[in-house]
Amino acid sequence: MELLKRKIQEEGKIISEGILKVDSFLNHQIDPLLMQAMGQEFARRFHGDKITKVLTLEASGIAIAIMTALSLQVPLIFAKKRRPSTMNDEAFLGHVHSFTKDEDIDIMVSANFLSPEDRVLIIDDFLATGEAARGMIEIVRQSGASIIGVGIVIEKAFQEGGKSLREEDIRVESLARIAKLEQGRVFFL
Amino acid sequence: MELLKRKIQEEGKIISEGILKVDSFLNHQIDPLLMQAMGQEFARRFHGDKITKVLTLEASGIAIAIMTALSLQVPLIFAKKRRPSTMNDEAFLGHVHSFTKDEDIDIMVSANFLSPEDRVLIIDDFLATGEAARGMIEIVRQSGASIIGVGIVIEKAFQEGGKSLREEDIRVESLARIAKLEQGRVFFL
């Protein structure tokens, strides 16, 4: 998606060792018009796939995921990173290892909101090792719902997440795929 | 806002001691069309106030806040609950005590995204004791920006947060104000 690639070139900052910082428009300060355009793009790519629910992981996936859900006119569910005190229902659980924070977390979705009839589109801001996506896939599988695809804003194609998901025949649609980050520059695939 | 009140009456669940659960449309599963309508309503109420930034707190404020930012056509910033590993910039800090989780947390916004020229609208899903709003107000004041108002989806008017903010001449706009939760019913103000 050209609009996104231009924004990454203009505002992205390469920090170190494969880390791209896009906190001026994607995951701290957020550009709502860009989110809307990207949500419309995901809806276009999954048009006709009869998506019934969009699923993301708190917190930085929510803005793009709600715009996608709005365009598809289906509910959004965001998986939570720990059990809130008001959540006593049965829940589907996934396991995620965060390499950036070096910690293991459980993520969960109340069993009230996913059922075997659902056709789920997973949305996230980044795909690198694929840990977050795998945690959400685990949740969808527990519920018996179908995984229709994974929509990603920025895929770090130099890490293994996208490749390994596609090898399992999971459809992954990324709006920008980064081949490498080198000498302070972003190279797209 | 009648649409929201009807949704609360139909889908809200009273758990105990003043706790209203609205996780089927507001803070776990999210209704994007309702979020869009509420975002437009906040934009209408603050139309003419020259808002330059919307500020919320991760995670459950993000969906309504991005829709408000979209309607106002200004950036959204979400305050983070701890310092992410890629955030080495100077930051504005706020302090929040969560009564539901019984913990103290620091919230932060990078100093890159708020400046004295900004006119900030704070948006959140709930207002009860006012702790989250006060944490965000602390951040805005550190930055030197102006606090134009606070927009809340559901205000628990039987708790002190809204009253104490209004006593300090902070403009608080709540889309639904709950007077009491009693005998399994929701009474609006």
Tab-separated table of C-alpha atoms in Angstrom, chain A residues 96-167:
chain	number	residue	atom	x	y	z
A	96	VAL	CA	2.482	-15.335	23.550
A	97	HIS	CA	6.187	-14.804	24.052
A	98	SER	CA	7.263	-11.193	23.602
A	99	PHE	CA	10.844	-10.978	22.376
A	100	THR	CA	11.000	-7.185	22.700
A	101	LYS	CA	9.865	-7.330	26.335
A	102	ASP	CA	11.334	-10.788	27.003
A	103	GLU	CA	8.294	-12.124	28.803
A	104	ASP	CA	5.599	-14.747	28.412
A	105	ILE	CA	2.016	-13.637	28.614
A	106	ASP	CA	-1.383	-15.278	28.432
A	107	ILE	CA	-3.947	-13.660	26.195
A	108	MET	CA	-7.647	-14.391	26.425
A	109	VAL	CA	-11.019	-13.916	24.809
A	110	SER	CA	-14.278	-14.552	26.630
A	111	ALA	CA	-16.002	-17.699	25.353
A	112	ASN	CA	-19.138	-15.582	24.867
A	113	PHE	CA	-17.773	-13.896	21.761
A	114	LEU	CA	-16.438	-16.655	19.486
A	115	SER	CA	-18.342	-19.707	18.312
A	116	PRO	CA	-17.847	-22.430	15.648
A	117	GLU	CA	-19.969	-20.475	13.136
A	118	ASP	CA	-17.612	-17.473	13.220
A	119	ARG	CA	-15.277	-16.623	10.342
A	120	VAL	CA	-12.438	-14.629	11.864
A	121	LEU	CA	-10.029	-12.093	10.403
A	122	ILE	CA	-7.024	-11.517	12.682
A	123	ILE	CA	-5.583	-7.989	12.469
A	124	ASP	CA	-2.361	-6.670	13.995
A	125	ASP	CA	0.004	-3.753	13.547
A	126	PHE	CA	3.232	-5.778	13.253
A	127	LEU	CA	4.233	-9.273	12.184
A	128	ALA	CA	7.776	-10.307	13.072
A	129	THR	CA	8.266	-13.679	14.771
A	130	GLY	CA	4.527	-14.339	14.529
A	131	GLU	CA	4.096	-14.895	18.268
A	132	ALA	CA	1.082	-12.588	18.684
A	133	ALA	CA	-0.643	-13.997	15.584
A	134	ARG	CA	-0.053	-17.544	16.814
A	135	GLY	CA	-1.548	-16.731	20.197
A	136	MET	CA	-4.667	-15.419	18.485
A	137	ILE	CA	-4.820	-18.422	16.138
A	138	GLU	CA	-4.695	-20.680	19.218
A	139	ILE	CA	-7.706	-18.811	20.626
A	140	VAL	CA	-9.712	-19.047	17.398
A	141	ARG	CA	-8.985	-22.785	17.091
A	142	GLN	CA	-10.138	-23.415	20.662
A	143	SER	CA	-13.428	-21.731	19.873
A	144	GLY	CA	-13.984	-23.896	16.803
A	145	ALA	CA	-14.308	-20.819	14.577
A	146	SER	CA	-12.608	-20.582	11.170
A	147	ILE	CA	-9.473	-18.513	10.581
A	148	ILE	CA	-10.028	-16.752	7.278
A	149	GLY	CA	-6.828	-14.781	7.290
A	150	VAL	CA	-4.351	-12.514	9.021
A	151	GLY	CA	-4.116	-8.832	8.083
A	152	ILE	CA	-0.904	-7.041	9.055
A	153	VAL	CA	0.081	-3.392	8.725
A	154	ILE	CA	3.879	-3.888	8.686
A	155	GLU	CA	5.478	-7.280	8.110
A	156	LYS	CA	9.154	-7.663	8.899
A	157	ALA	CA	9.720	-10.152	6.111
A	158	PHE	CA	13.292	-10.712	7.320
A	159	GLN	CA	11.894	-12.491	10.363
A	160	GLU	CA	10.217	-15.884	10.172
A	161	GLY	CA	6.613	-15.147	11.238
A	162	GLY	CA	5.020	-14.497	7.843
A	163	LYS	CA	6.861	-17.330	6.128
A	164	SER	CA	5.898	-19.927	8.729
A	165	LEU	CA	2.226	-18.872	8.766
A	166	ARG	CA	2.022	-19.043	4.960
A	167	GLU	CA	3.663	-22.474	5.006
